[in-house]
mmCIF file of C-alpha atoms in Angstrom:
data_model
loop_
_atom_site.group_PDB
_atom_site.id
_atom_site.type_symbol
_atom_site.label_atom_id
_atom_site.label_comp_id
_atom_site.label_asym_id
_atom_site.label_seq_id
_atom_site.Cartn_x
_atom_site.Cartn_y
_atom_site.Cartn_z
ATOM 1 C CA GLY O 1 57.985 -31.834 19.401
ATOM 2 C CA GLU O 2 59.049 -35.487 19.383
ATOM 3 C CA ALA O 3 59.771 -35.518 23.127
ATOM 4 C CA VAL O 4 57.579 -37.953 25.049
ATOM 5 C CA VAL O 5 55.806 -36.352 28.007
ATOM 6 C CA PRO O 6 53.691 -37.640 30.932
ATOM 7 C CA VAL O 7 50.034 -36.653 30.694
ATOM 8 C CA ALA O 8 47.382 -37.167 33.387
ATOM 9 C CA ASN O 9 43.637 -37.437 32.800
ATOM 10 C CA CYS O 10 42.049 -35.089 35.331
ATOM 11 C CA ASP O 11 38.590 -36.570 34.749
ATOM 12 C CA VAL O 12 39.522 -40.052 35.957
ATOM 13 C CA LYS O 13 40.389 -41.285 39.443
ATOM 14 C CA GLU O 14 42.774 -44.218 39.709
ATOM 15 C CA TYR O 15 43.385 -45.167 43.327
ATOM 16 C CA ASN O 16 44.169 -41.745 44.824
ATOM 17 C CA SER O 17 45.511 -39.997 41.730
ATOM 18 C CA ASN O 18 44.867 -39.475 38.030
ATOM 19 C CA PRO O 19 46.013 -42.137 35.539
ATOM 20 C CA LYS O 20 48.877 -41.121 33.269
ATOM 21 C CA GLU O 21 49.919 -41.925 29.741
ATOM 22 C CA GLN O 22 52.961 -41.021 27.675
ATOM 23 C CA LEU O 23 52.353 -38.831 24.618
ATOM 24 C CA PRO O 24 54.581 -37.063 22.096
ATOM 25 C CA PHE O 25 54.739 -33.407 23.067
ATOM 26 C CA LYS O 26 53.448 -32.271 19.679
ATOM 27 C CA GLU O 27 50.400 -34.520 20.084
ATOM 28 C CA TYR O 28 49.648 -32.982 23.460
ATOM 29 C CA VAL O 29 49.957 -29.454 22.043
ATOM 30 C CA LYS O 30 47.524 -30.377 19.251
ATOM 31 C CA TYR O 31 45.120 -31.839 21.821
ATOM 32 C CA TRP O 32 45.364 -28.642 23.888
ATOM 33 C CA LYS O 33 44.621 -26.394 20.900
ATOM 34 C CA ASP O 34 41.643 -28.560 19.913
ATOM 35 C CA TYR O 35 40.442 -28.607 23.523
ATOM 36 C CA ILE O 36 40.373 -24.798 23.609
ATOM 37 C CA LYS O 37 38.626 -24.589 20.216
ATOM 38 C CA ASN O 38 35.980 -27.028 21.464
ATOM 39 C CA ASP O 39 35.190 -24.795 24.450
ATOM 40 C CA TYR O 40 37.334 -26.888 26.802
ATOM 41 C CA HIS O 41 35.716 -30.229 26.043
ATOM 42 C CA SER O 42 37.122 -33.432 24.599
ATOM 43 C CA SER O 43 36.137 -37.071 24.428
ATOM 44 C CA ARG O 44 39.635 -37.769 25.754
ATOM 45 C CA GLY O 45 38.905 -35.843 28.947
ATOM 46 C CA CYS O 46 40.863 -32.998 30.522
ATOM 47 C CA LEU O 47 44.518 -33.871 29.962
ATOM 48 C CA TYR O 48 47.271 -32.280 32.040
ATOM 49 C CA LEU O 49 50.965 -32.475 31.146
ATOM 50 C CA LYS O 50 52.630 -32.778 34.535
ATOM 51 C CA ASP O 51 55.886 -33.920 36.117
ATOM 52 C CA TRP O 52 57.807 -33.442 32.855
ATOM 53 C CA HIS O 53 61.557 -33.604 33.544
ATOM 54 C CA LEU O 54 62.341 -30.967 30.928
ATOM 55 C CA SER O 55 65.745 -29.996 32.321
ATOM 56 C CA ARG O 56 66.856 -33.623 32.515
ATOM 57 C CA ALA O 57 65.518 -34.403 29.035
ATOM 58 C CA PHE O 58 67.326 -31.430 27.482
ATOM 59 C CA PRO O 59 70.382 -30.735 29.661
ATOM 60 C CA GLU O 60 72.056 -28.727 26.910
ATOM 61 C CA GLN O 61 69.213 -26.200 26.976
ATOM 62 C CA ASP O 62 69.530 -23.460 29.572
ATOM 63 C CA VAL O 63 65.767 -23.283 30.000
ATOM 64 C CA TYR O 64 65.670 -21.259 33.222
ATOM 65 C CA THR O 65 67.700 -20.324 36.289
ATOM 66 C CA THR O 66 66.642 -21.382 39.773
ATOM 67 C CA PRO O 67 65.892 -18.315 41.934
ATOM 68 C CA VAL O 68 68.651 -17.743 44.490
ATOM 69 C CA TYR O 69 66.157 -18.121 47.346
ATOM 70 C CA PHE O 70 65.753 -21.787 46.412
ATOM 71 C CA SER O 71 69.325 -22.511 45.346
ATOM 72 C CA SER O 72 70.256 -24.508 48.457
ATOM 73 C CA ASP O 73 68.697 -27.623 46.965
ATOM 74 C CA TRP O 74 70.112 -30.872 48.321
ATOM 75 C CA LEU O 75 67.537 -33.068 46.625
ATOM 76 C CA ASN O 76 68.460 -32.141 43.071
ATOM 77 C CA GLU O 77 72.127 -31.765 43.979
ATOM 78 C CA TYR O 78 72.190 -35.421 45.022
ATOM 79 C CA TRP O 79 70.145 -36.847 42.168
ATOM 80 C CA ASP O 80 72.209 -34.895 39.652
ATOM 81 C CA ALA O 81 75.337 -36.414 41.201
ATOM 82 C CA VAL O 82 74.084 -39.989 40.833
ATOM 83 C CA ALA O 83 72.556 -39.175 37.419
ATOM 84 C CA VAL O 84 69.398 -41.167 38.089
ATOM 85 C CA ASP O 85 66.564 -38.711 38.543
ATOM 86 C CA ASP O 86 65.674 -35.161 39.451
ATOM 87 C CA TYR O 87 62.824 -33.264 41.053
ATOM 88 C CA ARG O 88 62.489 -30.407 38.568
ATOM 89 C CA PHE O 89 59.237 -30.414 36.660
ATOM 90 C CA VAL O 90 57.290 -28.521 34.043
ATOM 91 C CA TYR O 91 53.489 -28.472 34.197
ATOM 92 C CA MET O 92 51.307 -27.425 31.252
ATOM 93 C CA GLY O 93 47.550 -27.656 31.357
ATOM 94 C CA PRO O 94 44.294 -26.144 30.159
ATOM 95 C CA LYS O 95 41.782 -24.268 32.239
ATOM 96 C CA GLY O 96 40.089 -26.756 34.549
ATOM 97 C CA SER O 97 43.028 -29.133 34.922
ATOM 98 C CA TRP O 98 43.976 -29.848 38.520
ATOM 99 C CA THR O 99 46.120 -31.850 40.924
ATOM 100 C CA PRO O 100 44.424 -33.907 43.675
ATOM 101 C CA PHE O 101 45.120 -33.536 47.399
ATOM 102 C CA HIS O 102 48.660 -34.543 48.372
ATOM 103 C CA ALA O 103 51.881 -33.627 50.168
ATOM 104 C CA ASP O 104 55.198 -33.488 48.360
ATOM 105 C CA VAL O 105 57.796 -36.242 48.055
ATOM 106 C CA PHE O 106 59.913 -36.880 51.194
ATOM 107 C CA ARG O 107 57.921 -34.042 52.822
ATOM 108 C CA SER O 108 60.190 -31.708 50.900
ATOM 109 C CA TYR O 109 59.647 -28.043 50.269
ATOM 110 C CA SER O 110 58.357 -27.098 46.856
ATOM 111 C CA TRP O 111 58.212 -23.954 44.797
ATOM 112 C CA SER O 112 56.033 -23.307 41.791
ATOM 113 C CA ALA O 113 56.548 -20.457 39.323
ATOM 114 C CA ASN O 114 53.741 -19.511 36.954
ATOM 115 C CA ILE O 115 55.112 -18.699 33.518
ATOM 116 C CA CYS O 116 51.620 -17.877 32.310
ATOM 117 C CA GLY O 117 48.089 -18.444 33.511
ATOM 118 C CA ARG O 118 46.590 -18.544 37.004
ATOM 119 C CA LYS O 119 46.369 -21.221 39.692
ATOM 120 C CA LYS O 120 44.240 -21.604 42.797
ATOM 121 C CA TRP O 121 45.913 -23.327 45.734
ATOM 122 C CA LEU O 122 44.176 -24.900 48.728
ATOM 123 C CA LEU O 123 46.848 -25.306 51.412
ATOM 124 C CA TYR O 124 46.594 -27.141 54.729
ATOM 125 C CA PRO O 125 49.364 -26.549 57.299
ATOM 126 C CA ALA O 126 51.240 -29.644 58.457
ATOM 127 C CA GLY O 127 49.136 -31.648 60.895
ATOM 128 C CA GLN O 128 45.767 -30.556 59.539
ATOM 129 C CA GLU O 129 45.691 -33.592 57.259
ATOM 130 C CA GLU O 130 45.037 -35.770 60.321
ATOM 131 C CA PHE O 131 41.534 -34.294 60.568
ATOM 132 C CA LEU O 132 40.888 -35.023 56.897
ATOM 133 C CA LYS O 133 41.454 -38.771 57.052
ATOM 134 C CA ASP O 134 38.568 -41.186 56.746
ATOM 135 C CA ARG O 135 37.807 -43.818 59.370
ATOM 136 C CA HIS O 136 40.347 -46.135 57.726
ATOM 137 C CA GLY O 137 43.107 -43.537 57.916
ATOM 138 C CA ASN O 138 43.064 -42.633 54.216
ATOM 139 C CA LEU O 139 43.350 -39.080 52.925
ATOM 140 C CA PRO O 140 40.740 -37.757 50.480
ATOM 141 C CA PHE O 141 41.302 -37.637 46.746
ATOM 142 C CA ASP O 142 39.422 -34.342 46.473
ATOM 143 C CA VAL O 143 39.412 -32.198 49.602
ATOM 144 C CA THR O 144 36.378 -30.269 48.307
ATOM 145 C CA ALA O 145 34.197 -33.373 47.838
ATOM 146 C CA PRO O 146 30.802 -33.193 49.619
ATOM 147 C CA ASN O 147 31.244 -36.602 51.242
ATOM 148 C CA LEU O 148 33.855 -35.149 53.618
ATOM 149 C CA GLN O 149 30.866 -33.760 55.531
ATOM 150 C CA ASP O 150 29.736 -37.322 56.315
ATOM 151 C CA ARG O 151 30.908 -37.959 59.878
ATOM 152 C CA ARG O 152 30.438 -41.693 59.455
ATOM 153 C CA VAL O 153 33.190 -41.661 56.819
ATOM 154 C CA TYR O 154 35.290 -38.657 57.928
ATOM 155 C CA PRO O 155 34.748 -38.530 61.702
ATOM 156 C CA ARG O 156 37.244 -35.696 62.405
ATOM 157 C CA TYR O 157 36.580 -33.436 59.437
ATOM 158 C CA SER O 158 34.655 -30.911 61.542
ATOM 159 C CA GLN O 159 37.834 -30.329 63.590
ATOM 160 C CA SER O 160 39.853 -29.234 60.552
ATOM 161 C CA GLN O 161 40.628 -25.607 59.821
ATOM 162 C CA PRO O 162 39.671 -24.034 56.483
ATOM 163 C CA PRO O 163 42.521 -24.164 53.975
ATOM 164 C CA VAL O 164 44.769 -21.256 53.145
ATOM 165 C CA GLU O 165 43.532 -20.241 49.697
ATOM 166 C CA ILE O 166 45.877 -18.521 47.254
ATOM 167 C CA VAL O 167 45.341 -17.351 43.697
ATOM 168 C CA GLN O 168 48.693 -17.324 41.930
ATOM 169 C CA GLU O 169 49.096 -14.987 38.977
ATOM 170 C CA ALA O 170 51.500 -15.201 36.051
ATOM 171 C CA GLY O 171 55.025 -14.268 37.104
ATOM 172 C CA GLU O 172 54.450 -15.210 40.744
ATOM 173 C CA ILE O 173 56.133 -17.989 42.732
ATOM 174 C CA VAL O 174 54.422 -19.961 45.491
ATOM 175 C CA PHE O 175 56.484 -21.620 48.245
ATOM 176 C CA ILE O 176 55.027 -24.721 49.924
ATOM 177 C CA PRO O 177 56.482 -25.593 53.362
ATOM 178 C CA SER O 178 57.332 -29.170 54.301
ATOM 179 C CA GLY O 179 54.352 -31.354 55.040
ATOM 180 C CA TRP O 180 51.708 -28.905 53.842
ATOM 181 C CA HIS O 181 49.086 -30.890 51.946
ATOM 182 C CA HIS O 182 47.568 -29.081 49.013
ATOM 183 C CA GLN O 183 45.219 -29.256 46.049
ATOM 184 C CA VAL O 184 45.764 -27.100 42.968
ATOM 185 C CA TYR O 185 43.547 -25.880 40.118
ATOM 186 C CA ASN O 186 44.450 -24.177 36.859
ATOM 187 C CA LEU O 187 41.989 -21.292 36.530
ATOM 188 C CA GLU O 188 43.318 -20.523 33.044
ATOM 189 C CA ASP O 189 45.562 -22.224 30.514
ATOM 190 C CA THR O 190 48.730 -22.398 32.570
ATOM 191 C CA ILE O 191 52.413 -23.265 32.296
ATOM 192 C CA SER O 192 54.497 -23.556 35.453
ATOM 193 C CA ILE O 193 57.897 -24.706 36.677
ATOM 194 C CA ASN O 194 57.961 -26.706 39.901
ATOM 195 C CA HIS O 195 60.795 -27.995 42.074
ATOM 196 C CA ASN O 196 60.823 -30.231 45.115
ATOM 197 C CA TRP O 197 63.792 -29.452 47.339
ATOM 198 C CA VAL O 198 65.384 -30.286 50.657
ATOM 199 C CA ASN O 199 68.145 -28.458 52.496
ATOM 200 C CA GLY O 200 69.586 -27.997 55.961
ATOM 201 C CA CYS O 201 66.373 -26.418 57.211
ATOM 202 C CA ASN O 202 64.132 -29.420 56.544
ATOM 203 C CA VAL O 203 66.402 -32.458 56.170
ATOM 204 C CA ALA O 204 65.420 -33.526 59.703
ATOM 205 C CA ILE O 205 61.782 -33.547 58.554
ATOM 206 C CA MET O 206 62.772 -35.783 55.639
ATOM 207 C CA TRP O 207 64.504 -38.154 58.069
ATOM 208 C CA CYS O 208 61.421 -38.257 60.330
ATOM 209 C CA PHE O 209 59.265 -38.981 57.293
ATOM 210 C CA LEU O 210 61.465 -41.925 56.297
ATOM 211 C CA GLN O 211 61.295 -43.355 59.810
ATOM 212 C CA ASP O 212 57.511 -43.048 59.786
ATOM 213 C CA GLU O 213 57.312 -44.711 56.374
ATOM 214 C CA LEU O 214 59.470 -47.642 57.478
ATOM 215 C CA ALA O 215 57.407 -48.062 60.647
ATOM 216 C CA ALA O 216 54.238 -48.142 58.534
ATOM 217 C CA VAL O 217 55.710 -50.859 56.306
ATOM 218 C CA GLN O 218 56.796 -52.875 59.347
ATOM 219 C CA ARG O 219 53.290 -52.725 60.791
ATOM 220 C CA GLU O 220 51.743 -53.854 57.519
ATOM 221 C CA ILE O 221 53.894 -56.969 57.123
ATOM 222 C CA ASN O 222 54.565 -57.714 60.784
ATOM 223 C CA GLN O 223 52.663 -61.011 60.643
ATOM 224 C CA TRP O 224 55.288 -62.383 58.241
ATOM 225 C CA LYS O 225 58.215 -61.376 60.420
ATOM 226 C CA ASP O 226 60.809 -64.093 60.899
ATOM 227 C CA PRO O 227 64.041 -63.266 62.752
ATOM 228 C CA LYS O 228 65.869 -65.845 60.655
ATOM 229 C CA ASP O 229 65.111 -64.329 57.279
ATOM 230 C CA ASP O 230 65.767 -60.954 55.680
ATOM 231 C CA TRP O 231 62.500 -59.379 56.834
ATOM 232 C CA HIS O 232 64.194 -56.083 57.672
ATOM 233 C CA LEU O 233 65.664 -55.950 54.153
ATOM 234 C CA GLN O 234 62.244 -56.587 52.653
ATOM 235 C CA CYS O 235 60.910 -53.671 54.684
ATOM 236 C CA GLN O 236 63.619 -51.430 53.230
ATOM 237 C CA LEU O 237 62.813 -52.661 49.727
ATOM 238 C CA ILE O 238 59.096 -51.978 50.118
ATOM 239 C CA MET O 239 59.770 -48.549 51.599
ATOM 240 C CA LYS O 240 62.013 -47.655 48.665
ATOM 241 C CA SER O 241 59.379 -48.789 46.171
ATOM 242 C CA CYS O 242 56.843 -46.515 47.898
ATOM 243 C CA THR O 243 58.987 -43.460 48.646
ATOM 244 C CA GLY O 244 61.927 -43.687 46.232
ATOM 245 C CA ILE O 245 64.667 -44.080 48.836
ATOM 246 C CA ASP O 246 65.804 -46.447 51.596
ATOM 247 C CA TYR O 247 68.087 -45.936 54.601
ATOM 248 C CA LYS O 248 71.332 -46.797 52.820
ATOM 249 C CA GLU O 249 70.591 -44.433 49.974
ATOM 250 C CA PHE O 250 69.650 -41.766 52.504
ATOM 251 C CA TYR O 251 73.122 -42.227 53.978
ATOM 252 C CA ASN O 252 74.645 -41.761 50.519
ATOM 253 C CA PHE O 253 72.465 -38.691 50.047
ATOM 254 C CA LEU O 254 73.890 -37.148 53.229
ATOM 255 C CA LYS O 255 77.407 -38.183 52.214
ATOM 256 C CA VAL O 256 77.253 -36.461 48.811
ATOM 257 C CA ILE O 257 75.878 -33.278 50.350
ATOM 258 C CA ALA O 258 78.532 -33.313 53.067
ATOM 259 C CA GLU O 259 81.458 -34.044 50.762
ATOM 260 C CA ASN O 260 80.525 -31.225 48.383
ATOM 261 C CA ARG O 261 80.590 -28.760 51.265
ATOM 262 C CA ILE O 262 83.777 -30.143 52.774
ATOM 263 C CA SER O 263 85.440 -29.798 49.371
ATOM 264 C CA VAL O 264 84.496 -26.130 49.128
ATOM 265 C CA LEU O 265 85.596 -25.429 52.703
ATOM 266 C CA GLU O 266 88.915 -27.229 52.333
ATOM 267 C CA LYS O 267 89.858 -26.361 48.752
ATOM 268 C CA GLY O 268 87.839 -23.282 47.935
ATOM 269 C CA LEU O 269 86.582 -22.664 44.403
ATOM 270 C CA ASP O 270 88.527 -21.310 41.471
ATOM 271 C CA GLU O 271 87.060 -18.639 39.192
ATOM 272 C CA GLU O 272 86.327 -21.070 36.359
ATOM 273 C CA ALA O 273 84.353 -23.401 38.634
ATOM 274 C CA SER O 274 82.520 -20.454 40.179
ATOM 275 C CA ALA O 275 81.214 -19.431 36.775
ATOM 276 C CA LYS O 276 79.679 -22.833 36.117
ATOM 277 C CA ASN O 277 76.196 -23.937 37.102
ATOM 278 C CA THR O 278 77.319 -26.612 39.566
ATOM 279 C CA PRO O 279 76.401 -27.526 43.153
ATOM 280 C CA LYS O 280 79.798 -26.375 44.400
ATOM 281 C CA ALA O 281 79.363 -23.037 42.655
ATOM 282 C CA ALA O 282 75.962 -22.667 44.325
ATOM 283 C CA ILE O 283 77.525 -23.452 47.714
ATOM 284 C CA SER O 284 80.203 -20.850 47.106
ATOM 285 C CA THR O 285 77.572 -18.273 46.145
ATOM 286 C CA LEU O 286 75.673 -18.891 49.374
ATOM 287 C CA GLY O 287 78.881 -18.481 51.369
ATOM 288 C CA MET O 288 81.153 -20.421 53.671
ATOM 289 C CA LEU O 289 78.975 -19.920 56.744
ATOM 290 C CA HIS O 290 76.081 -21.484 54.864
ATOM 291 C CA ALA O 291 78.286 -24.483 54.078
ATOM 292 C CA VAL O 292 79.113 -24.796 57.778
ATOM 293 C CA PHE O 293 75.418 -24.555 58.634
ATOM 294 C CA ASP O 294 74.691 -27.365 56.164
ATOM 295 C CA LEU O 295 77.407 -29.536 57.688
ATOM 296 C CA LYS O 296 76.083 -28.981 61.200
ATOM 297 C CA ARG O 297 72.601 -30.044 60.120
ATOM 298 C CA THR O 298 74.073 -33.052 58.331
ATOM 299 C CA VAL O 299 75.965 -34.071 61.476
ATOM 300 C CA LYS O 300 72.758 -33.941 63.501
ATOM 301 C CA VAL O 301 70.784 -36.139 61.112
ATOM 302 C CA LEU O 302 73.689 -38.491 60.385
ATOM 303 C CA THR O 303 74.215 -39.016 64.117
ATOM 304 C CA SER O 304 70.558 -39.980 64.469
ATOM 305 C CA LEU O 305 70.716 -42.271 61.430
ATOM 306 C CA SER O 306 73.858 -44.015 62.706
ATOM 307 C CA ALA O 307 72.189 -44.723 66.051
ATOM 308 C CA ASN O 308 68.984 -46.009 64.454
ATOM 309 C CA GLU O 309 68.407 -49.706 65.177
ATOM 310 C CA ASP O 310 66.921 -50.432 61.749
ATOM 311 C CA PHE O 311 69.921 -48.818 60.067
ATOM 312 C CA LYS O 312 72.358 -50.835 62.190
ATOM 313 C CA LYS O 313 70.685 -54.086 61.067
ATOM 314 C CA LEU O 314 71.742 -53.413 57.480
ATOM 315 C CA ASP O 315 75.020 -54.492 55.901
ATOM 316 C CA LEU O 316 76.963 -51.275 56.316
ATOM 317 C CA THR O 317 80.263 -52.638 54.996
ATOM 318 C CA SER O 318 79.329 -51.409 51.511
ATOM 319 C CA LEU O 319 79.134 -47.816 52.723
ATOM 320 C CA SER O 320 82.242 -45.799 51.986
ATOM 321 C CA PRO O 321 83.356 -44.097 54.073
ATOM 322 C CA PRO O 322 81.804 -45.806 57.105
ATOM 323 C CA PRO O 323 79.339 -43.602 59.011
ATOM 324 C CA GLU O 324 81.738 -43.105 61.934
ATOM 325 C CA ALA O 325 84.525 -41.936 59.635
ATOM 326 C CA LEU O 326 82.234 -39.557 57.773
ATOM 327 C CA LEU O 327 80.986 -38.072 61.033
ATOM 328 C CA HIS O 328 84.562 -37.557 62.218
ATOM 329 C CA HIS O 329 85.471 -35.839 58.940
ATOM 330 C CA LEU O 330 82.398 -33.611 59.135
ATOM 331 C CA LYS O 331 83.111 -32.475 62.666
ATOM 332 C CA ALA O 332 86.767 -31.814 61.848
ATOM 333 C CA ALA O 333 85.801 -29.742 58.793
ATOM 334 C CA ILE O 334 83.394 -27.674 60.888
ATOM 335 C CA ASP O 335 85.988 -27.071 63.598
ATOM 336 C CA THR O 336 88.605 -26.029 61.038
ATOM 337 C CA ALA O 337 86.214 -23.686 59.233
ATOM 338 C CA LEU O 338 85.312 -21.929 62.473
ATOM 339 C CA LEU O 339 88.909 -21.305 63.553
#
């Protein structure tokens, strides 16, 4: 009850999201009970507990087990390894709480499991968001807002396809593909578990997203470009502040994923390690061929990263092992595994 949780006010727009505050969990539960008793009204607005890192806050509690279908999860595997963050969240909100229009971090996949309650999802396949931008290139806050019909503001809205609409019941899991923008409503009092995740099937999409983000930053501050200064480093810094990662950390991300799989391929996994809830145990469960598949996808993206001109401008001497050495090790591990 004393845990501090992030709570968004669904009745207020701040830039293109809802403003958040930090509340003790027990205070939020009391608010929620009072909100229900008052026929879902409060002077504080409609508050939604969202993006709560429950697993990270209480690592000793075995709160739930990730479904095997989603267990190849590079994103959380990496952030667990560096012990900085994770992308596992709990959402708890009353009827009427909602999440504005968005796509997920790094253009990752996401899955959402309803523990109780019902959600309505409005899903737009990747690419449809281009038709929903206003004349300045900004996406809407609320994709159901009447002003999207105004061609002077949203000139391409009429070209968009209707969203895929899903009603998710308690006990059901929704999978969101990479790049699918969505807006979500709680039709009842709802508790859900949500993960963002990346693996060998969409890591190339993540890499494309990072390149697009860096290019956008470079365009924005191009007028201050000076070949003599550290402009390219400033671009990386700004990109990381916006997205949560820069090119050098993306390299380390690929390295951690690769080394975990190489370790399993080269050394195997003893019975004690297999019984533990660790990334290497998950790799072993998925099988050796899956580990090889992951390494092949890593090689492809790492090769592209190593050849990228913006990456080569960075000080790569701090990277260990160097990209060329890691690539060589990856290819050798794949060849050995396939013998």
